[in-house]
Amino acid sequence: MDSMSAVTGTLLRDFKLRSTPNREEILHLFLLKKYALSHGDIEKEIDNSLDRVTVYRTLKTFLDKGLIHKVLDDEGSLKYALCKEACSVAEHHHDHVHFKCTKCGQTSCLNVNVPTIKLPKGYEANEVNLLIQGVCEHCN
Amino acid sequence: MDSMSAVTGTLLRDFKLRSTPNREEILHLFLLKKYALSHGDIEKEIDNSLDRVTVYRTLKTFLDKGLIHKVLDDEGSLKYALCKEACSVAEHHHDHVHFKCTKCGQTSCLNVNVPTIKLPKGYEANEVNLLIQGVCEHCN
DNA sequence: CTGTGTGCAAACACTTTGCAGGTGT
DNA sequence: ACACCTGCAAAGTGTTTGCACACAG
């Protein structure tokens, strides 16, 4: 067992998930890339055998267990990113900003919190998603 | 020519678009509903003849000309809403908050501006999309 | 051993493209 | 008259479901 699979395996068990080669590989990819991945990205990165359906199901499972969170995209497709240390099985904190670079196309989580928005009377907020599009530090 | 088609016809011409029955009908729907519509919503509302493809193309055209704007959805699908008076063919202002009610499922534009977010060095913002999910005034 | 994960096949849903004919200006 | 809009057919792409077998715990 090499060090990476030790990390992914532990992480999976922490989130009450069985550790399987597929899950470790996908999780590994998320740890490797700093930006958010779409289903398509994952398929591309893992050229070798890995059923398309398995990727769908794995993403859904990770999402349900709180290992990853959704990242909105302006094209209407969804991307996913690892939850940070701030998240556990029980509690989640996703009030950070997502940034999509229009040059390189990468979407990443910024270490910037979404300010509290004052809503009109009668509205109650549970979740916020802020996507900012522009040019990132690398492409600028 | 009834009063509604007068409105939609004028609006279409203002945005340099030909006035056709299909476009007027779709535009009429946007004027009627106060919330954002997905392609599917439009198909459902206009039960009668109206080709699916025409809806796709009409939405794309409206979007290109700046008559409507995208509204992000947490399910990964896109919705669209009319641009307000603030927008013209030349200039656009979409820095308002979108609110999706988790009870009734409707997404609408709030008259609340997105505050300016301070980004890390090197990042340059062009467009912001803020989606807040929760319970709306009607369902609360 | 038991419950869950995986791959395959197929169904299903969504979106785009090409083309011929119709329509707005 | 001309450019553009529309419907149809078909292709292309994305996603879900059912089932039999494999595998982790």
Tab-separated table of C-alpha atoms (C1' of nucleotides) in Angstrom:
chain	number	residue	atom	x	y	z
A	1	MET	CA	0.000	0.000	0.000
A	2	ASP	CA	1.699	3.219	-1.116
A	3	SER	CA	1.271	6.520	0.661
A	4	MET	CA	-1.378	7.903	-1.667
A	5	SER	CA	-3.660	4.932	-1.319
A	6	ALA	CA	-3.145	5.159	2.419
A	7	VAL	CA	-4.491	8.706	2.290
A	8	THR	CA	-7.426	7.963	0.033
A	9	GLY	CA	-8.293	4.796	1.896
A	10	THR	CA	-8.349	6.566	5.241
A	11	LEU	CA	-10.371	9.413	3.831
A	12	LEU	CA	-12.936	7.012	2.431
A	13	ARG	CA	-13.262	5.161	5.706
A	14	ASP	CA	-13.605	8.445	7.584
A	15	PHE	CA	-16.650	9.154	5.477
A	16	LYS	CA	-18.149	5.721	6.067
A	17	LEU	CA	-17.421	4.512	2.580
A	18	ARG	CA	-15.927	1.235	1.467
A	19	SER	CA	-12.489	1.564	0.019
A	20	THR	CA	-12.326	0.253	-3.528
A	21	PRO	CA	-9.783	0.788	-6.304
A	22	ASN	CA	-12.206	2.882	-8.340
A	23	ARG	CA	-13.084	5.165	-5.494
A	24	GLU	CA	-9.465	5.600	-4.553
A	25	GLU	CA	-8.569	6.481	-8.105
A	26	ILE	CA	-11.281	9.106	-8.412
A	27	LEU	CA	-10.528	10.519	-4.998
A	28	HIS	CA	-6.853	10.579	-5.885
A	29	LEU	CA	-7.692	12.692	-8.902
A	30	PHE	CA	-9.549	15.198	-6.777
A	31	LEU	CA	-6.597	15.424	-4.387
A	32	LEU	CA	-4.218	15.883	-7.291
A	33	LYS	CA	-6.077	18.611	-9.140
A	34	LYS	CA	-6.657	21.822	-7.313
A	35	TYR	CA	-9.632	22.755	-9.434
A	36	ALA	CA	-13.178	21.482	-9.746
A	37	LEU	CA	-13.828	18.503	-11.991
A	38	SER	CA	-16.813	17.657	-14.136
A	39	HIS	CA	-17.853	14.137	-14.905
A	40	GLY	CA	-16.268	14.565	-18.312
A	41	ASP	CA	-12.976	15.722	-16.828
A	42	ILE	CA	-12.778	12.592	-14.748
A	43	GLU	CA	-13.455	10.338	-17.684
A	44	LYS	CA	-10.746	12.059	-19.683
A	45	GLU	CA	-8.172	11.879	-16.924
A	46	ILE	CA	-8.746	8.218	-16.265
A	47	ASP	CA	-8.333	6.935	-19.794
A	48	ASN	CA	-8.036	3.329	-18.770
A	49	SER	CA	-10.887	1.091	-17.848
A	50	LEU	CA	-13.459	2.723	-15.669
A	51	ASP	CA	-17.048	2.501	-16.572
A	52	ARG	CA	-18.880	5.756	-17.275
A	53	VAL	CA	-21.716	4.572	-15.089
A	54	THR	CA	-19.398	3.909	-12.180
A	55	VAL	CA	-18.189	7.486	-12.325
A	56	TYR	CA	-21.773	8.755	-12.133
A	57	ARG	CA	-22.530	6.546	-9.199
A	58	THR	CA	-19.303	7.311	-7.398
A	59	LEU	CA	-19.811	11.057	-7.712
A	60	LYS	CA	-23.327	10.685	-6.394
A	61	THR	CA	-22.109	8.642	-3.462
A	62	PHE	CA	-19.309	11.069	-2.625
A	63	LEU	CA	-21.807	13.897	-2.803
A	64	ASP	CA	-24.307	12.162	-0.551
A	65	LYS	CA	-21.673	11.387	2.037
A	66	GLY	CA	-20.310	14.926	1.939
A	67	LEU	CA	-16.876	14.110	0.592
A	68	ILE	CA	-17.301	16.500	-2.320
A	69	HIS	CA	-19.556	19.452	-3.020
A	70	LYS	CA	-21.169	20.844	-6.129
A	71	VAL	CA	-19.617	23.729	-7.982
A	72	LEU	CA	-21.912	25.611	-10.327
A	73	ASP	CA	-20.819	26.321	-13.839
A	74	ASP	CA	-22.103	28.958	-16.213
A	75	GLU	CA	-22.541	26.405	-18.990
A	76	GLY	CA	-25.213	24.631	-17.034
A	77	SER	CA	-23.084	21.620	-16.273
A	78	LEU	CA	-22.006	20.716	-12.783
A	79	LYS	CA	-18.532	20.338	-11.417
A	80	TYR	CA	-17.379	18.915	-8.135
A	81	ALA	CA	-14.640	19.715	-5.671
A	82	LEU	CA	-13.389	18.196	-2.454
A	83	CYS	CA	-14.773	19.586	0.723
A	84	LYS	CA	-12.155	21.260	2.823
A	85	GLU	CA	-11.085	20.380	6.320
A	86	ALA	CA	-13.936	22.543	7.551
A	87	CYS	CA	-16.370	19.827	6.481
A	88	SER	CA	-17.079	16.589	8.251
A	89	VAL	CA	-19.756	13.941	7.824
A	90	ALA	CA	-21.923	15.901	10.223
A	91	GLU	CA	-21.326	19.512	9.344
A	92	HIS	CA	-20.674	21.440	6.177
A	93	HIS	CA	-19.330	24.878	5.368
A	94	HIS	CA	-19.392	25.820	1.734
A	95	ASP	CA	-19.765	29.538	1.929
A	96	HIS	CA	-16.672	30.235	-0.136
A	97	VAL	CA	-16.367	31.795	-3.556
A	98	HIS	CA	-15.887	29.758	-6.735
A	99	PHE	CA	-13.862	31.307	-9.482
A	100	LYS	CA	-13.961	30.314	-13.126
A	101	CYS	CA	-11.213	31.534	-15.404
A	102	THR	CA	-12.505	32.291	-18.869
A	103	LYS	CA	-9.042	31.765	-20.361
A	104	CYS	CA	-7.932	28.407	-18.973
A	105	GLY	CA	-11.444	27.257	-18.179
A	106	GLN	CA	-10.568	26.026	-14.721
A	107	THR	CA	-12.903	26.552	-11.825
A	108	SER	CA	-11.458	26.599	-8.343
A	109	CYS	CA	-12.465	27.283	-4.777
A	110	LEU	CA	-11.114	30.543	-3.424
A	111	ASN	CA	-10.332	31.058	0.198
A	112	VAL	CA	-12.780	33.930	0.282
A	113	ASN	CA	-16.069	33.799	2.105
A	114	VAL	CA	-19.364	34.914	0.655
A	115	PRO	CA	-20.548	37.927	2.619
A	116	THR	CA	-23.907	37.690	4.317
A	117	ILE	CA	-26.609	38.995	2.019
A	118	LYS	CA	-29.560	40.836	3.442
A	119	LEU	CA	-32.694	39.339	1.924
A	120	PRO	CA	-36.155	40.905	1.688
A	121	LYS	CA	-38.705	40.125	4.409
A	122	GLY	CA	-39.985	36.558	4.373
A	123	TYR	CA	-37.005	35.013	2.619
A	124	GLU	CA	-34.905	32.474	4.442
A	125	ALA	CA	-31.486	31.417	3.156
A	126	ASN	CA	-30.024	27.950	3.586
A	127	GLU	CA	-27.293	27.727	1.028
A	128	VAL	CA	-25.330	30.139	-1.124
A	129	ASN	CA	-23.422	29.588	-4.343
A	130	LEU	CA	-21.290	32.350	-5.700
A	131	LEU	CA	-19.536	31.954	-9.007
A	132	ILE	CA	-17.245	34.681	-10.234
A	133	GLN	CA	-15.948	34.589	-13.776
A	134	GLY	CA	-12.889	36.394	-14.976
A	135	VAL	CA	-9.176	35.854	-15.362
A	136	CYS	CA	-7.173	33.918	-12.794
A	137	GLU	CA	-3.761	34.727	-11.392
A	138	HIS	CA	-1.992	32.361	-13.789
A	139	CYS	CA	-3.597	33.649	-16.963
A	140	ASN	CA	-3.376	37.297	-15.990
B	1	MET	CA	-53.174	43.088	-32.706
B	2	ASP	CA	-53.992	42.845	-28.980
B	3	SER	CA	-52.105	44.721	-26.316
B	4	MET	CA	-49.824	41.864	-25.320
B	5	SER	CA	-48.604	41.232	-28.818
B	6	ALA	CA	-48.036	44.964	-29.112
B	7	VAL	CA	-45.720	44.774	-26.121
B	8	THR	CA	-43.834	41.685	-27.245
B	9	GLY	CA	-43.584	42.901	-30.802
B	10	THR	CA	-42.126	46.221	-29.749
B	11	LEU	CA	-39.724	44.552	-27.362
B	12	LEU	CA	-38.498	42.246	-30.087
B	13	ARG	CA	-37.970	45.093	-32.513
B	14	ASP	CA	-36.151	47.074	-29.838
B	15	PHE	CA	-33.661	44.253	-29.628
B	16	LYS	CA	-33.236	44.054	-33.394
B	17	LEU	CA	-35.173	40.826	-33.711
B	18	ARG	CA	-37.842	39.874	-36.178
B	19	SER	CA	-41.261	39.579	-34.687
B	20	THR	CA	-42.701	36.102	-35.234
B	21	PRO	CA	-45.557	34.253	-33.516
B	22	ASN	CA	-43.170	31.810	-31.826
B	23	ARG	CA	-40.939	34.482	-30.427
B	24	GLU	CA	-43.878	36.489	-29.206
B	25	GLU	CA	-45.325	33.466	-27.488
B	26	ILE	CA	-42.093	32.617	-25.693
B	27	LEU	CA	-41.480	36.234	-24.773
B	28	HIS	CA	-45.055	36.489	-23.556
B	29	LEU	CA	-44.378	33.561	-21.235
B	30	PHE	CA	-41.346	35.297	-19.762
B	31	LEU	CA	-43.379	38.440	-19.179
B	32	LEU	CA	-46.164	36.441	-17.597
B	33	LYS	CA	-44.077	34.399	-15.184
B	34	LYS	CA	-42.058	36.286	-12.655
B	35	TYR	CA	-39.572	33.469	-12.177
B	36	ALA	CA	-36.816	31.999	-14.305
B	37	LEU	CA	-37.716	29.383	-16.900
B	38	SER	CA	-35.793	26.388	-18.121
B	39	HIS	CA	-36.134	25.008	-21.607
B	40	GLY	CA	-38.312	22.268	-20.150
B	41	ASP	CA	-40.577	24.759	-18.411
B	42	ILE	CA	-41.225	26.506	-21.689
B	43	GLU	CA	-42.039	23.286	-23.475
B	44	LYS	CA	-44.487	22.346	-20.744
B	45	GLU	CA	-46.209	25.712	-20.715
B	46	ILE	CA	-46.652	25.836	-24.456
B	47	ASP	CA	-48.334	22.468	-24.903
B	48	ASN	CA	-49.452	23.178	-28.404
B	49	SER	CA	-47.330	22.994	-31.463
B	50	LEU	CA	-43.905	24.460	-31.020
B	51	ASP	CA	-40.891	22.513	-32.017
B	52	ARG	CA	-38.385	21.677	-29.334
B	53	VAL	CA	-35.611	22.791	-31.641
B	54	THR	CA	-37.223	26.158	-32.174
B	55	VAL	CA	-37.245	26.727	-28.428
B	56	TYR	CA	-33.534	25.978	-28.231
B	57	ARG	CA	-32.786	28.332	-31.069
B	58	THR	CA	-35.053	31.063	-29.785
B	59	LEU	CA	-33.481	30.978	-26.336
B	60	LYS	CA	-30.045	31.146	-27.877
B	61	THR	CA	-31.079	34.103	-30.007
B	62	PHE	CA	-32.672	35.952	-27.099
B	63	LEU	CA	-29.534	35.320	-25.079
B	64	ASP	CA	-27.213	36.555	-27.800
B	65	LYS	CA	-29.219	39.716	-28.275
B	66	GLY	CA	-29.384	40.358	-24.554
B	67	LEU	CA	-33.110	40.019	-24.138
B	68	ILE	CA	-32.726	37.357	-21.454
B	69	HIS	CA	-29.908	36.286	-19.167
B	70	LYS	CA	-28.787	32.981	-17.722
B	71	VAL	CA	-29.782	31.967	-14.239
B	72	LEU	CA	-27.708	29.219	-12.663
B	73	ASP	CA	-29.411	26.307	-11.058
B	74	ASP	CA	-28.053	23.920	-8.476
B	75	GLU	CA	-29.184	20.922	-10.508
B	76	GLY	CA	-26.793	21.817	-13.258
B	77	SER	CA	-29.462	22.866	-15.701
B	78	LEU	CA	-29.775	26.408	-16.905
B	79	LYS	CA	-32.709	28.713	-16.542
B	80	TYR	CA	-33.366	32.036	-18.155
B	81	ALA	CA	-35.002	35.260	-17.097
B	82	LEU	CA	-35.814	38.544	-18.771
B	83	CYS	CA	-33.309	41.295	-18.418
B	84	LYS	CA	-34.650	44.257	-16.512
B	85	GLU	CA	-34.986	47.812	-17.658
B	86	ALA	CA	-31.385	48.300	-16.618
B	87	CYS	CA	-30.285	46.334	-19.670
B	88	SER	CA	-30.188	47.483	-23.232
B	89	VAL	CA	-28.691	46.055	-26.393
B	90	ALA	CA	-25.468	47.845	-25.567
B	91	GLU	CA	-25.107	47.519	-21.830
B	92	HIS	CA	-25.923	44.899	-19.252
B	93	HIS	CA	-26.276	44.842	-15.504
B	94	HIS	CA	-26.852	41.454	-13.957
B	95	ASP	CA	-25.281	41.852	-10.595
B	96	HIS	CA	-28.429	40.916	-8.726
B	97	VAL	CA	-29.108	37.910	-6.530
B	98	HIS	CA	-31.008	34.849	-7.749
B	99	PHE	CA	-33.098	32.997	-5.231
B	100	LYS	CA	-34.269	29.415	-5.563
B	101	CYS	CA	-36.998	28.219	-3.237
B	102	THR	CA	-36.474	24.618	-2.219
B	103	LYS	CA	-40.193	24.184	-1.544
B	104	CYS	CA	-41.879	25.507	-4.664
B	105	GLY	CA	-38.796	25.085	-6.841
B	106	GLN	CA	-39.095	28.518	-8.402
B	107	THR	CA	-36.044	30.615	-9.063
B	108	SER	CA	-36.452	34.350	-9.265
B	109	CYS	CA	-34.405	37.500	-9.541
B	110	LEU	CA	-34.278	39.522	-6.337
B	111	ASN	CA	-33.903	43.235	-6.305
B	112	VAL	CA	-30.733	42.839	-4.260
B	113	ASN	CA	-27.293	43.552	-5.599
B	114	VAL	CA	-24.318	41.276	-5.180
B	115	PRO	CA	-21.788	43.065	-2.976
B	116	THR	CA	-18.332	43.623	-4.388
B	117	ILE	CA	-16.064	40.737	-3.446
B	118	LYS	CA	-12.422	41.397	-2.732
B	119	LEU	CA	-10.413	38.831	-4.683
B	120	PRO	CA	-6.830	37.709	-4.073
B	121	LYS	CA	-4.042	39.429	-5.980
B	122	GLY	CA	-3.937	38.646	-9.675
B	123	TYR	CA	-7.595	37.754	-10.038
B	124	GLU	CA	-9.803	39.863	-12.237
B	125	ALA	CA	-13.588	39.589	-12.106
B	126	ASN	CA	-15.858	40.120	-15.089
B	127	GLU	CA	-19.105	38.508	-14.128
B	128	VAL	CA	-20.740	37.307	-10.941
B	129	ASN	CA	-23.512	34.799	-10.352
B	130	LEU	CA	-24.986	34.438	-6.930
B	131	LEU	CA	-27.587	31.795	-6.238
B	132	ILE	CA	-29.161	31.614	-2.808
B	133	GLN	CA	-31.299	28.631	-1.917
B	134	GLY	CA	-33.856	28.604	0.835
B	135	VAL	CA	-37.517	29.301	1.378
B	136	CYS	CA	-39.272	32.136	-0.403
B	137	GLU	CA	-41.780	34.578	1.015
B	138	HIS	CA	-44.752	32.623	-0.309
B	139	CYS	CA	-43.714	29.250	1.082
B	140	ASN	CA	-42.535	30.592	4.405
C	1	DC	C1'	-21.557	-14.633	4.452
C	2	DT	C1'	-23.941	-10.306	3.378
C	3	DG	C1'	-24.554	-6.117	1.558
C	4	DT	C1'	-22.606	-3.102	-1.521
C	5	DG	C1'	-19.893	-1.874	-5.755
C	6	DT	C1'	-19.038	-2.707	-10.656
C	7	DG	C1'	-19.549	-3.513	-15.564
C	8	DC	C1'	-22.400	-4.252	-19.344
C	9	DA	C1'	-26.464	-3.488	-22.096
C	10	DA	C1'	-30.131	-0.907	-22.976
C	11	DA	C1'	-33.341	2.615	-22.273
C	12	DC	C1'	-34.066	7.297	-21.773
C	13	DA	C1'	-33.367	12.344	-21.950
C	14	DC	C1'	-31.166	16.279	-23.701
C	15	DT	C1'	-29.014	19.089	-27.370
C	16	DT	C1'	-27.178	20.021	-31.957
C	17	DT	C1'	-27.017	19.981	-37.016
C	18	DG	C1'	-28.579	19.857	-42.005
C	19	DC	C1'	-31.861	20.787	-45.073
C	20	DA	C1'	-36.169	22.186	-47.473
C	21	DG	C1'	-39.737	25.177	-47.362
C	22	DG	C1'	-42.238	29.259	-45.153
C	23	DT	C1'	-42.331	34.069	-43.474
C	24	DG	C1'	-41.100	38.956	-41.974
C	25	DT	C1'	-39.374	43.159	-43.621
D	1	DA	C1'	-36.393	39.609	-53.219
D	2	DC	C1'	-33.710	38.306	-49.610
D	3	DA	C1'	-32.392	36.948	-45.403
D	4	DC	C1'	-33.853	34.763	-41.716
D	5	DC	C1'	-37.044	31.599	-39.097
D	6	DT	C1'	-39.176	27.091	-38.557
D	7	DG	C1'	-40.198	22.156	-38.530
D	8	DC	C1'	-38.730	17.666	-39.421
D	9	DA	C1'	-35.446	14.005	-39.333
D	10	DA	C1'	-31.424	12.331	-37.687
D	11	DA	C1'	-27.223	12.305	-35.364
D	12	DG	C1'	-24.702	13.167	-31.311
D	13	DT	C1'	-24.110	13.512	-26.371
D	14	DG	C1'	-25.261	12.975	-21.562
D	15	DT	C1'	-27.585	10.315	-17.819
D	16	DT	C1'	-30.271	6.630	-15.656
D	17	DT	C1'	-31.822	1.869	-14.749
D	18	DG	C1'	-31.818	-3.333	-14.376
D	19	DC	C1'	-29.367	-7.203	-13.752
D	20	DA	C1'	-25.727	-10.630	-12.850
D	21	DC	C1'	-21.433	-11.130	-10.885
D	22	DA	C1'	-17.352	-9.543	-8.008
D	23	DC	C1'	-15.581	-7.894	-3.882
D	24	DA	C1'	-14.903	-5.440	0.868
D	25	DG	C1'	-15.753	-5.900	5.450
